[in-house]
Coordinates of C-alpha atoms in Angstrom, one line a residue:
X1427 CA 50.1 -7.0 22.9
X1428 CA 50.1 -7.3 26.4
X1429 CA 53.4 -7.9 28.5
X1430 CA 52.7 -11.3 30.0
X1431 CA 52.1 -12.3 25.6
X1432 CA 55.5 -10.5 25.2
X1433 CA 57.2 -12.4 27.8
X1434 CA 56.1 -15.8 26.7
X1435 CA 57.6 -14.6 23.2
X1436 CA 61.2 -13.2 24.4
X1437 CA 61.2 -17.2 26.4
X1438 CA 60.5 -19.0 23.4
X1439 CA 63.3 -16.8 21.4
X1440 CA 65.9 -17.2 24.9
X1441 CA 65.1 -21.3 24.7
X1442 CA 65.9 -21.1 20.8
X1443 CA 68.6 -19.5 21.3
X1444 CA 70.4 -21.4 24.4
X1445 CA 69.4 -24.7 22.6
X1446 CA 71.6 -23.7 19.7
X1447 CA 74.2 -22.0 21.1
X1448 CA 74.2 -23.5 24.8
X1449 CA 76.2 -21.9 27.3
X1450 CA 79.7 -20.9 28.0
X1451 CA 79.9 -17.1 25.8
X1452 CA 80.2 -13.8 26.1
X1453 CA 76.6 -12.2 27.4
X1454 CA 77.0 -9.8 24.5
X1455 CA 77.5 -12.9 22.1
X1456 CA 73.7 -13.6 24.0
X1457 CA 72.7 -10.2 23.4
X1458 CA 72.8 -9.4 19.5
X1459 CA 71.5 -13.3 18.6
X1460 CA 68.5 -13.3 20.8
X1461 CA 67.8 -9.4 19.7
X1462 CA 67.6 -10.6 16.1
X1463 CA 65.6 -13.6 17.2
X1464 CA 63.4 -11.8 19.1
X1465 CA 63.3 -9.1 15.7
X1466 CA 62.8 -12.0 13.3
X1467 CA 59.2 -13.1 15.4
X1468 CA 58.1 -9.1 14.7
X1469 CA 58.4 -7.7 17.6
X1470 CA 60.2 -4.1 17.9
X1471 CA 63.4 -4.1 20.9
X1472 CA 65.9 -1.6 21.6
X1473 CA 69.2 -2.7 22.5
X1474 CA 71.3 -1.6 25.2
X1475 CA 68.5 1.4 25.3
X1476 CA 68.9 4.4 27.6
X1477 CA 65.8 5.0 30.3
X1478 CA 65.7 7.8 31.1
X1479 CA 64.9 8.7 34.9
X1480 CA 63.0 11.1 36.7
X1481 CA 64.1 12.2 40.0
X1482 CA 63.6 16.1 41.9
X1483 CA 62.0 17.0 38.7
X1484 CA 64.0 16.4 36.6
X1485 CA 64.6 13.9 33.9
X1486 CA 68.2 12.2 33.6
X1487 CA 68.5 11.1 30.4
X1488 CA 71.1 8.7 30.7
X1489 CA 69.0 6.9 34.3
X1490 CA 70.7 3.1 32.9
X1491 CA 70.5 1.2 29.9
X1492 CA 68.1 -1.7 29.3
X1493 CA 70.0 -4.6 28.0
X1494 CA 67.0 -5.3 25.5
X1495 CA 63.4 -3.2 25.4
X1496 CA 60.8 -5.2 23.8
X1497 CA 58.0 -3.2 22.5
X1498 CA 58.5 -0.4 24.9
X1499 CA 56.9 -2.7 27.2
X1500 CA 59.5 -5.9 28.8
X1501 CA 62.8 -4.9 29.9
X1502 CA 64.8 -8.3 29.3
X1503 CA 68.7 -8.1 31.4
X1504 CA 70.9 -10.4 30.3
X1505 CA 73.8 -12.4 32.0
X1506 CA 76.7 -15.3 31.7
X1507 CA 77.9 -15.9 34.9
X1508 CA 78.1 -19.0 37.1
X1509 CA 74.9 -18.4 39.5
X1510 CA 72.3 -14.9 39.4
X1511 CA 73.0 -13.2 42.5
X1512 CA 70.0 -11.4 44.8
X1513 CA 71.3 -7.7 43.4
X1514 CA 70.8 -8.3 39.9
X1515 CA 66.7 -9.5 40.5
X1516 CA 66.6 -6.2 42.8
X1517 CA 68.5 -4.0 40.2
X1518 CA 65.8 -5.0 37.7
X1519 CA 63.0 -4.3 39.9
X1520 CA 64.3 -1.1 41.0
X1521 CA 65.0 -0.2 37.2
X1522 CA 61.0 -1.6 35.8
X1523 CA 60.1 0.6 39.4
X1524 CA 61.7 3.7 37.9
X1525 CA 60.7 3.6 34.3
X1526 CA 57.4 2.6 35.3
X1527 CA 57.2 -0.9 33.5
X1528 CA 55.7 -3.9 34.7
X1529 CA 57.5 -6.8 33.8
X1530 CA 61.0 -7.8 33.3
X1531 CA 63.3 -10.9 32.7
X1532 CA 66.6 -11.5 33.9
X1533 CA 68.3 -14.6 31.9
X1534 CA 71.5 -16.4 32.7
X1535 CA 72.6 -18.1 29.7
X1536 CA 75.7 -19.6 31.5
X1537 CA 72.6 -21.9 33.1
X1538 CA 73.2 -25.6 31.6
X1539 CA 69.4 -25.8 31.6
X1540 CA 67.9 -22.1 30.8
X1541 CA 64.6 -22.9 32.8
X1542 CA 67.3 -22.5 36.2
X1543 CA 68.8 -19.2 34.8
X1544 CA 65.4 -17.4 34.5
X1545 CA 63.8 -15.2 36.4
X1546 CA 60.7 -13.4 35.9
X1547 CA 60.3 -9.8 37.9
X1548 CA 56.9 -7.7 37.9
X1549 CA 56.1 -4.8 39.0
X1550 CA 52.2 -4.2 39.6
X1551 CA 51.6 -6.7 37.0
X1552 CA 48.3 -8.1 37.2
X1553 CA 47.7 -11.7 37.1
X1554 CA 44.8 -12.6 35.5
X1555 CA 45.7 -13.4 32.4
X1556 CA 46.4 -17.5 30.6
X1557 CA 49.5 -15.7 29.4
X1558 CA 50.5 -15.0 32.6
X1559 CA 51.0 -18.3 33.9
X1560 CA 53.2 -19.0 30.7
X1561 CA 54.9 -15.7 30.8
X1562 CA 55.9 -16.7 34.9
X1563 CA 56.7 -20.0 34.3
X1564 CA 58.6 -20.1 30.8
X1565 CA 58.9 -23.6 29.9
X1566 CA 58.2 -25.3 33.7
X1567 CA 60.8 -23.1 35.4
X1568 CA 62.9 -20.0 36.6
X1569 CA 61.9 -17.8 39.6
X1570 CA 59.2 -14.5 40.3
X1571 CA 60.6 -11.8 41.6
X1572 CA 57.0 -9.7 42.9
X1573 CA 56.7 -6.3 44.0

């Protein structure tokens, strides 16, 4: 399964999710519903996953911790606070950068409307694909974030 078909699957289970729930909770409350969401459509996730990171040759096990890890693939971040800030879409960059992944979400459920608290981040993804135009633009909305 490629990452854009991912992406357009961890959306889907993010709208479910803020649909029921709305926002207003705890990001961790956000966390362990939309892992099991994203577990009930069959697709394998790690949460709160060490990545390891490789620096002077080395490898430091404990680089940062993925918030979600979908399929070894889509590194989803996950916030509840009033607006995303610049830092956290170049955090994630730098952190798909360093574990050499290509696509990653960051998702505000504190948005009133999820499409305004999405943002989609790639790395070197290429953009050929149908799925990518659904994977980028979620249900008509959120942000890219290229590098």
């Amino acid at each position: 399964m490629s990452e854009n078909e991912i992406g357009k699957r961890v959306l889907d289970a993010a709208y479910k999710v803020h649909t029921a729930l709305g926002p207003g909770l705890l990001e961790t409350v956000y966390e362990v519903i939309l892992a099991h969401e994203i577990a009930e459509n069959g697709l394998a996730l790690g949460r709160q996953k060490p990545i390891p990171i490789h620096y002077g040759g080395k490898i430091f096990l404990e680089g940062f911790r993925a918030d979600l890890l979908v399929e070894d693939k889509v590194i989803v971040e996950l916030k509840s606070c009033e607006t995303l800030l610049p830092v956290h879409g170049k955090q994630l960059l730098t952190r798909l950068r360093l574990s050499e992944r290509k696509l990653g979400f960051l998702i505000n459920f504190a948005a009133v409307h999820l499409r305004h608290g999405i943002k989609r981040v790639v790395n070197g993804l290429p953009d050929d694909e149908e799925a990518s135009r659904e994977g980028r633009q979620g249900r008509e909305g959120g942000e890219e974030i290229e590098l």
